[in-house]
JSON list of C-alpha atoms in Angstrom, two decimals:
[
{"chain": "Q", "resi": 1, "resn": "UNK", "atom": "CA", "xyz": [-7.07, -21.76, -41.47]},
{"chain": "Q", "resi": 2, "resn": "UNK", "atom": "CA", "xyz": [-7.91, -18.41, -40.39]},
{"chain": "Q", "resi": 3, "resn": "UNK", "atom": "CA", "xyz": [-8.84, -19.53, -36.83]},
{"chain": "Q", "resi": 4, "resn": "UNK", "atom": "CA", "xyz": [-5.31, -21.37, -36.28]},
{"chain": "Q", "resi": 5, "resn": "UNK", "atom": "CA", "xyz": [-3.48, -18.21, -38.08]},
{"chain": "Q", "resi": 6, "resn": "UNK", "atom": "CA", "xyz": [-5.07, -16.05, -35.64]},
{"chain": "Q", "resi": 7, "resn": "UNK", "atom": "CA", "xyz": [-4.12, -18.18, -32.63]},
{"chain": "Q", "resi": 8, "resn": "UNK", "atom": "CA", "xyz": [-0.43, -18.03, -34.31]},
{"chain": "Q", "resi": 9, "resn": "UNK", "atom": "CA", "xyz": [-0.20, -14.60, -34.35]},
{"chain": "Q", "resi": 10, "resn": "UNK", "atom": "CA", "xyz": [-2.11, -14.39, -30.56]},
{"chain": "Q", "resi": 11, "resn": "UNK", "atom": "CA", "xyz": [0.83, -16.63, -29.58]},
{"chain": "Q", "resi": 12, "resn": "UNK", "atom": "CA", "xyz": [3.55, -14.48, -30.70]},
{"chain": "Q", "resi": 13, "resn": "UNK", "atom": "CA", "xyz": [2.07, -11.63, -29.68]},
{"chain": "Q", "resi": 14, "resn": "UNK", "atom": "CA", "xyz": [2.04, -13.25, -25.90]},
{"chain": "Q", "resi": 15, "resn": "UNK", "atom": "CA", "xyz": [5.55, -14.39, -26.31]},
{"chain": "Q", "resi": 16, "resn": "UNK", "atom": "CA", "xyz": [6.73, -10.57, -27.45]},
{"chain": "Q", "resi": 17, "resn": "UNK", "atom": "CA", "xyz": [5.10, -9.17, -24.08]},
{"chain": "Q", "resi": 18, "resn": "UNK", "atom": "CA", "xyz": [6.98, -11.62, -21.95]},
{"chain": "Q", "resi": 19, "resn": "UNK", "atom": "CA", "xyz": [10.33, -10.96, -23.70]},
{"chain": "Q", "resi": 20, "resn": "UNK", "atom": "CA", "xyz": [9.78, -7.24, -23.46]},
{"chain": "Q", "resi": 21, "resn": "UNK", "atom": "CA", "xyz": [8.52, -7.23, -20.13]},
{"chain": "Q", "resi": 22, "resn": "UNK", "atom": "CA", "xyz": [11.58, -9.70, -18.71]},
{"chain": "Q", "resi": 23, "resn": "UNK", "atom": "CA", "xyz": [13.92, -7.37, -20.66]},
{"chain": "Q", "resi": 24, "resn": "UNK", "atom": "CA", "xyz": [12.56, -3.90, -19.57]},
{"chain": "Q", "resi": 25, "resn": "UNK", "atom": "CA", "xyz": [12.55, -2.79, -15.89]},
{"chain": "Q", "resi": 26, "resn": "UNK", "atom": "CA", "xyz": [9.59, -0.59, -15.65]},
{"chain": "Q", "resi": 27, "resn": "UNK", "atom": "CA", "xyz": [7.44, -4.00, -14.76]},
{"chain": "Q", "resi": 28, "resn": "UNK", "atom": "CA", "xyz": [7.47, -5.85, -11.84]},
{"chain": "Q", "resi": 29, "resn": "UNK", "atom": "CA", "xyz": [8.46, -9.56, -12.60]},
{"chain": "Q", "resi": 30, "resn": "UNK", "atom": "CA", "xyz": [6.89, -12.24, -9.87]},
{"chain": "Q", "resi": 31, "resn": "UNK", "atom": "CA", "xyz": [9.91, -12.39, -7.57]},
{"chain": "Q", "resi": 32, "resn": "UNK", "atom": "CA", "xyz": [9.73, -8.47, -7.20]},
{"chain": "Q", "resi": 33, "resn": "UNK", "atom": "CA", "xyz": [6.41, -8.62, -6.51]},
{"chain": "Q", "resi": 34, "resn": "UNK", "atom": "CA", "xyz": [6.83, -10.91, -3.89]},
{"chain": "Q", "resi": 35, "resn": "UNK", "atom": "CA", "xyz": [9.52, -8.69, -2.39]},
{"chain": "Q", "resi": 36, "resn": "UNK", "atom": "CA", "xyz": [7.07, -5.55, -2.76]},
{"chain": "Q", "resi": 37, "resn": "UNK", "atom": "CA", "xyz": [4.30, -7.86, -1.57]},
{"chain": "Q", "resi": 38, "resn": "UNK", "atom": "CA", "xyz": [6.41, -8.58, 1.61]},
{"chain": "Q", "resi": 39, "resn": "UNK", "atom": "CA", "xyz": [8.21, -5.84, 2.47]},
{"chain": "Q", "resi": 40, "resn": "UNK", "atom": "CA", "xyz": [5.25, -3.43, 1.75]},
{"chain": "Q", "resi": 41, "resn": "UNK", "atom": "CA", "xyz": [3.16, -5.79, 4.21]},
{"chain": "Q", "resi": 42, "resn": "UNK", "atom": "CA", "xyz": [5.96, -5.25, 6.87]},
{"chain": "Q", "resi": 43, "resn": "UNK", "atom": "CA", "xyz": [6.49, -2.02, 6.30]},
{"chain": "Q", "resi": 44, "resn": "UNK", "atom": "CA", "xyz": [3.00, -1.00, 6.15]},
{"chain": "Q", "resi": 45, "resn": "UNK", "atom": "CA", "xyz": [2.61, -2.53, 9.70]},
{"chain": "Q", "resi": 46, "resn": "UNK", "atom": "CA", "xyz": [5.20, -1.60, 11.58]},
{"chain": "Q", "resi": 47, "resn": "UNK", "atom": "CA", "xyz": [4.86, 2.54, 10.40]},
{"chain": "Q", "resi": 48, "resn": "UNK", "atom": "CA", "xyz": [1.26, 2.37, 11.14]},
{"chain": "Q", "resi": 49, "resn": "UNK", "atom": "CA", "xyz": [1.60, 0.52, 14.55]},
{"chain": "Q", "resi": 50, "resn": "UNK", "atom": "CA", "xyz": [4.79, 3.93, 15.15]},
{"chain": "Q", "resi": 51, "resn": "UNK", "atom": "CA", "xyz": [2.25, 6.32, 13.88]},
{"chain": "Q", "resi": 52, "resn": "UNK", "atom": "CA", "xyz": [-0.29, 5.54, 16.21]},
{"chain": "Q", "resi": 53, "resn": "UNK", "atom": "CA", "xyz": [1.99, 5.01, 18.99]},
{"chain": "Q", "resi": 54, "resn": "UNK", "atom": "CA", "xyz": [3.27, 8.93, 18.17]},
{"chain": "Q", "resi": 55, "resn": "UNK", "atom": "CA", "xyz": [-0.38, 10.22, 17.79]},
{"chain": "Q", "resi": 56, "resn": "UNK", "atom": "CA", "xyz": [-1.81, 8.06, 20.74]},
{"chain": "Q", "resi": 57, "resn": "UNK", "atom": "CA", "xyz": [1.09, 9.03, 22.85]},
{"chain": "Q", "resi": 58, "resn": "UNK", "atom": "CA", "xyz": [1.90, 13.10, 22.07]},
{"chain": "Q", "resi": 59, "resn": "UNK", "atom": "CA", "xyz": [-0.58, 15.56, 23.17]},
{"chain": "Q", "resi": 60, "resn": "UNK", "atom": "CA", "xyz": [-0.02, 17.38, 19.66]},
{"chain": "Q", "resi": 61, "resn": "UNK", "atom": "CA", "xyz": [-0.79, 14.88, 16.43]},
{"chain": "Q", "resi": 62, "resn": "UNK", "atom": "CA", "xyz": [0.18, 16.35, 13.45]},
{"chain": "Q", "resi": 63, "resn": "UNK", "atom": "CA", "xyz": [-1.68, 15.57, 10.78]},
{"chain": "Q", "resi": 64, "resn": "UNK", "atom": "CA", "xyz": [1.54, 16.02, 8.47]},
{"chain": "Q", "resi": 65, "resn": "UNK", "atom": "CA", "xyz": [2.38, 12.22, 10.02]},
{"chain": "Q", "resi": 66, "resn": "UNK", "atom": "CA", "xyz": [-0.29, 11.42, 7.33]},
{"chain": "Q", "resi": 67, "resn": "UNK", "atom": "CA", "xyz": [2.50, 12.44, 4.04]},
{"chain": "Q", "resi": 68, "resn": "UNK", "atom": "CA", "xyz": [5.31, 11.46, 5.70]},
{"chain": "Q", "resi": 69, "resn": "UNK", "atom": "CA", "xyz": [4.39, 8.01, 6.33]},
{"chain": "Q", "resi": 70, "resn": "UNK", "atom": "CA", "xyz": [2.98, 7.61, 2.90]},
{"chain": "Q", "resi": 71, "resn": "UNK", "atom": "CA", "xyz": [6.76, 8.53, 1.49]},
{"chain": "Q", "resi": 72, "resn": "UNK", "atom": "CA", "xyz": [8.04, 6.18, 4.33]},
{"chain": "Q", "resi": 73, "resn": "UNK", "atom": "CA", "xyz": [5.62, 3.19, 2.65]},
{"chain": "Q", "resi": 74, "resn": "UNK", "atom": "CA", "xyz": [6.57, 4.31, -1.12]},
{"chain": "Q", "resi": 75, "resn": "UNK", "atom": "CA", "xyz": [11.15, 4.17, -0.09]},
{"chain": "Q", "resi": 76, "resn": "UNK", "atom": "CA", "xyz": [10.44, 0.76, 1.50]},
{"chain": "Q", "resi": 77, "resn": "UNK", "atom": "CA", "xyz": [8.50, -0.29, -1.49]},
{"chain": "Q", "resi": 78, "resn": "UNK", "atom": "CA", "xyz": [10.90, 1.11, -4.01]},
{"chain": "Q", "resi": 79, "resn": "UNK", "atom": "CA", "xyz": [13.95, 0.09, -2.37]},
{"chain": "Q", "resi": 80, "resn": "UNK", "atom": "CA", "xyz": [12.86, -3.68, -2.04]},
{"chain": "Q", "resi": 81, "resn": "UNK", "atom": "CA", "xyz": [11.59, -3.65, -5.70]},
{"chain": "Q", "resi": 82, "resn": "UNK", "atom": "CA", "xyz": [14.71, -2.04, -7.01]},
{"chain": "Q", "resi": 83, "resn": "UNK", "atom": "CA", "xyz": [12.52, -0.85, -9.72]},
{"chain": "Q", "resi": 84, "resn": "UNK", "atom": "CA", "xyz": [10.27, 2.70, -9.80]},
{"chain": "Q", "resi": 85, "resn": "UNK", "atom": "CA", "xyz": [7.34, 2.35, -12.54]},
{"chain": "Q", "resi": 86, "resn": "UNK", "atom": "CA", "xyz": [3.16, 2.54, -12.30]},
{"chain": "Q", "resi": 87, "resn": "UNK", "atom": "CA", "xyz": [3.23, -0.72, -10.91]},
{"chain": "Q", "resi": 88, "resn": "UNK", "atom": "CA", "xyz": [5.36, -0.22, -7.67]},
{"chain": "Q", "resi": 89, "resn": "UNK", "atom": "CA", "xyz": [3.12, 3.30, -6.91]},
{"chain": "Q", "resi": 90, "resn": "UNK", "atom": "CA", "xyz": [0.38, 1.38, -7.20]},
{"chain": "Q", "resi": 91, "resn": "UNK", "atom": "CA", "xyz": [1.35, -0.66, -4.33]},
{"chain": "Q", "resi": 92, "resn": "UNK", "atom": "CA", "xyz": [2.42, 2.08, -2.33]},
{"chain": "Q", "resi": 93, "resn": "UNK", "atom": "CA", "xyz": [-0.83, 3.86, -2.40]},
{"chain": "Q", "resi": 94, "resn": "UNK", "atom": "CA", "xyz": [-2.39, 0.31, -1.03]},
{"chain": "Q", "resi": 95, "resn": "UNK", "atom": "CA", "xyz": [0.22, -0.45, 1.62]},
{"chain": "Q", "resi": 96, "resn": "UNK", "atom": "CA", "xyz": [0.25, 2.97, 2.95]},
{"chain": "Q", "resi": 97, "resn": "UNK", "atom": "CA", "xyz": [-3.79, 3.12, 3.07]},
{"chain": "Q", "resi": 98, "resn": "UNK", "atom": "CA", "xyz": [-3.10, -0.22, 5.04]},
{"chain": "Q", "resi": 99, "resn": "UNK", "atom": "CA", "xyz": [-0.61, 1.60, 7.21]},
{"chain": "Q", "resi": 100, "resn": "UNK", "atom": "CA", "xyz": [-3.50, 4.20, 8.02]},
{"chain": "Q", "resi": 101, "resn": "UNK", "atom": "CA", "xyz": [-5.74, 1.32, 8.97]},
{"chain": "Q", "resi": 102, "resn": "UNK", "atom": "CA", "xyz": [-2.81, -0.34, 11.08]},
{"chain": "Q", "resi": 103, "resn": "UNK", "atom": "CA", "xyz": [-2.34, 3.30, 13.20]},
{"chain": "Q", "resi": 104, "resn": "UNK", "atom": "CA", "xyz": [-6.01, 3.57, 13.95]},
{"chain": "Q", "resi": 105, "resn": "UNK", "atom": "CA", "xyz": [-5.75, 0.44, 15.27]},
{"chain": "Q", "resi": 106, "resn": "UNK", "atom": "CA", "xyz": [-3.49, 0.49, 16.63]},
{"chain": "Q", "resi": 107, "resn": "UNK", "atom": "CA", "xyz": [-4.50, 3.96, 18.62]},
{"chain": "Q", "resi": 108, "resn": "UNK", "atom": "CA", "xyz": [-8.16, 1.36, 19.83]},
{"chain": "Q", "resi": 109, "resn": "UNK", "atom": "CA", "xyz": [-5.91, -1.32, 20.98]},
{"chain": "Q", "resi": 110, "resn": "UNK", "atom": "CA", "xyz": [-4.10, 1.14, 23.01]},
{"chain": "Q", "resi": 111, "resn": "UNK", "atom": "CA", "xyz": [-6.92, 2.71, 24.20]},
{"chain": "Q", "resi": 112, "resn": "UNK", "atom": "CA", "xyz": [-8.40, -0.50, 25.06]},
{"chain": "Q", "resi": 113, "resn": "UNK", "atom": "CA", "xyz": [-5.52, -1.55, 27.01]},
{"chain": "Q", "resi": 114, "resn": "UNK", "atom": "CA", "xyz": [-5.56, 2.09, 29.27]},
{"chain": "Q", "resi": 115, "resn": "UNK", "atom": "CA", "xyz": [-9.23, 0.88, 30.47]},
{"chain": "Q", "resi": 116, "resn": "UNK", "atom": "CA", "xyz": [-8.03, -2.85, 31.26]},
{"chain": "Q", "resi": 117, "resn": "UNK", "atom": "CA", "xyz": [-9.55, -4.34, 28.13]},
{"chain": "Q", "resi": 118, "resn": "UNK", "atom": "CA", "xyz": [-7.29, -7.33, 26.62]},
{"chain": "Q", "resi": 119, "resn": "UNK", "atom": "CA", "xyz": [-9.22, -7.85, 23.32]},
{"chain": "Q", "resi": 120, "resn": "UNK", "atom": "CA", "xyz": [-6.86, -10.86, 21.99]},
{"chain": "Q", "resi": 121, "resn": "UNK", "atom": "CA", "xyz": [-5.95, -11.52, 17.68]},
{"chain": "Q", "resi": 122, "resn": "UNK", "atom": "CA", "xyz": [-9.84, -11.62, 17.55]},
{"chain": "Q", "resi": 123, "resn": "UNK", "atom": "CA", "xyz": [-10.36, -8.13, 18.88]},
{"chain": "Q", "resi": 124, "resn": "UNK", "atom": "CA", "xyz": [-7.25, -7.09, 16.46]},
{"chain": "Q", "resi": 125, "resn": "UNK", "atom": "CA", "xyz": [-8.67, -8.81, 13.62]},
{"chain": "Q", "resi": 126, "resn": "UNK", "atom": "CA", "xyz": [-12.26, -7.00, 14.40]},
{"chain": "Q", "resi": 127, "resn": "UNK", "atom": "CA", "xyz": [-10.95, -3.38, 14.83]},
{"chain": "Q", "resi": 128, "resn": "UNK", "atom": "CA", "xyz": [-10.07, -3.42, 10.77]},
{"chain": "Q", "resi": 129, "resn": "UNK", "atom": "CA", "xyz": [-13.91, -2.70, 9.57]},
{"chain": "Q", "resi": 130, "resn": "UNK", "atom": "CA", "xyz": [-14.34, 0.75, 12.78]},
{"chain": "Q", "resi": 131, "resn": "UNK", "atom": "CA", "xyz": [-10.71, 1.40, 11.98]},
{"chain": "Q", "resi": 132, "resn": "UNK", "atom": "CA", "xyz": [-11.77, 1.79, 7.86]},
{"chain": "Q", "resi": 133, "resn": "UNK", "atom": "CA", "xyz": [-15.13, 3.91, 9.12]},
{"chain": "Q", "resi": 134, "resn": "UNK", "atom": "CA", "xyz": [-13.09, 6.12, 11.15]},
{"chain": "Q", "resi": 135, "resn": "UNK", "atom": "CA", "xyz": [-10.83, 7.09, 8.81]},
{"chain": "Q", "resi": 136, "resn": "UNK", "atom": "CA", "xyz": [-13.57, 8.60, 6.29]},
{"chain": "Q", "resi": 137, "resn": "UNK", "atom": "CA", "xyz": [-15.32, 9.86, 9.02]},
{"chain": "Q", "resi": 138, "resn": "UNK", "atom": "CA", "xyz": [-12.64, 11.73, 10.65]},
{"chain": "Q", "resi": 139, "resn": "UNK", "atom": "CA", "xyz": [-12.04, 15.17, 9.41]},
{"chain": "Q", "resi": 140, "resn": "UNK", "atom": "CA", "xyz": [-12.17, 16.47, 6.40]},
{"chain": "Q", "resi": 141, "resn": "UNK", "atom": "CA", "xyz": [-8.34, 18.21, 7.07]},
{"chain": "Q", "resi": 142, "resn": "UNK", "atom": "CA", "xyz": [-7.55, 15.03, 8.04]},
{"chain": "Q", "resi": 143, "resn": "UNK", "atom": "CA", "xyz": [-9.52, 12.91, 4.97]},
{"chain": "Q", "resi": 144, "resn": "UNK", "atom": "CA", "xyz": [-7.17, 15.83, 2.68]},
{"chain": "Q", "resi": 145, "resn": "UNK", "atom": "CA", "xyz": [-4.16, 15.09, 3.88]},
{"chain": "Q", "resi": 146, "resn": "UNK", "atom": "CA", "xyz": [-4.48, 11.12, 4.28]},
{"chain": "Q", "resi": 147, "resn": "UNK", "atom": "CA", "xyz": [-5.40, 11.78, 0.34]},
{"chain": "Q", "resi": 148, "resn": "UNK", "atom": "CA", "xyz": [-2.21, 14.12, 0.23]},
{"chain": "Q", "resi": 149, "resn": "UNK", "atom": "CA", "xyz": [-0.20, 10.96, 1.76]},
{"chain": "Q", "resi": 150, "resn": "UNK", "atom": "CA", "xyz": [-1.46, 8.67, -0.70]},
{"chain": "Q", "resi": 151, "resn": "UNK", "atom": "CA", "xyz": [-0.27, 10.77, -3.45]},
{"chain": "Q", "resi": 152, "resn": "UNK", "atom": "CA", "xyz": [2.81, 11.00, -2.60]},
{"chain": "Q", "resi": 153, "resn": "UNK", "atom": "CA", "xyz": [3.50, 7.32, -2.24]},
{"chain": "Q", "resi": 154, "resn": "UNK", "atom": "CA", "xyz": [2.46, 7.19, -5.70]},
{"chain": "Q", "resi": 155, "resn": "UNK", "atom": "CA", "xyz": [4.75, 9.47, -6.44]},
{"chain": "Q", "resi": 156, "resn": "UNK", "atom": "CA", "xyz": [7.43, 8.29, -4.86]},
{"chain": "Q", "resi": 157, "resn": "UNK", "atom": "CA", "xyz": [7.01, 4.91, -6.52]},
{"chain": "Q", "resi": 158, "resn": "UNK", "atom": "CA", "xyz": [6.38, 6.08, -9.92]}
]
């Protein structure tokens, strides 16, 4: 009896959680996630590939590109999640570190292309693993502020 008493009681827990967590809008339910999911994805892609169009193309990068696009990231997440708790910033900090990866790629691919290289979806694809080295071996005012970025999509999102 004890066994089936505890799986009882394991049972309504479980069915507590899901009514509080459907009723209370500080967690994510599946469809937002999918919209954070999405939208984060997109959003993450298209201000990396601007931010390394801006720092490939300027003669003066500033490294303050790093913050803003992290805030950029955390609005598009917040705003297609409708919702700002833990959850949502913890996306943010992931989609905007993908955003970082997308502008240093985007800054080879364009650098590529000056020289007369087409590298193709394969060469994209393959750019993800330098483009992750690069960014922790850039430097150190630049590691800070990428860190700085991060933060405040958190923030943002939280």
């Amino acid at each position: 009896m004890a066994l089936k008493d505890k799986y009882e009681n394991y049972k309504q827990r479980k069915e507590a959680q899901r009514y509080f967590r459907s009723n209370n809008d500080q967690f994510l339910d599946s469809s937002q996630w999918m919209k954070v999911i999405l939208y984060g994805l997109l959003a993450s892609i298209g201000i990396g590939v601007v931010l390394g169009l801006v720092i490939y193309y300027t003669p003066i990068t500033s490294l303050w590109f790093y913050i803003i696009t992290g805030y950029l990231v955390a609005m598009a997440i917040t705003k297609a999640s409708g919702v700002q708790c833990q959850q949502a910033g913890y996306a943010s900090v992931v989609f905007t570190f993908l955003s970082y990866v997308f502008s240093i790629m985007t800054m080879y691919v364009l650098g590529y292309a000056s020289i007369g290289f087409n590298i193709g979806l394969t060469g994209i694809i393959s750019l993800i693993w330098p483009s992750i080295k690069y960014m922790f071996t850039s430097s150190i005012i630049s590691i800070i502020l990428m860190i700085v970025g991060l933060y405040e999509a958190y923030m943002v999102s939280k």
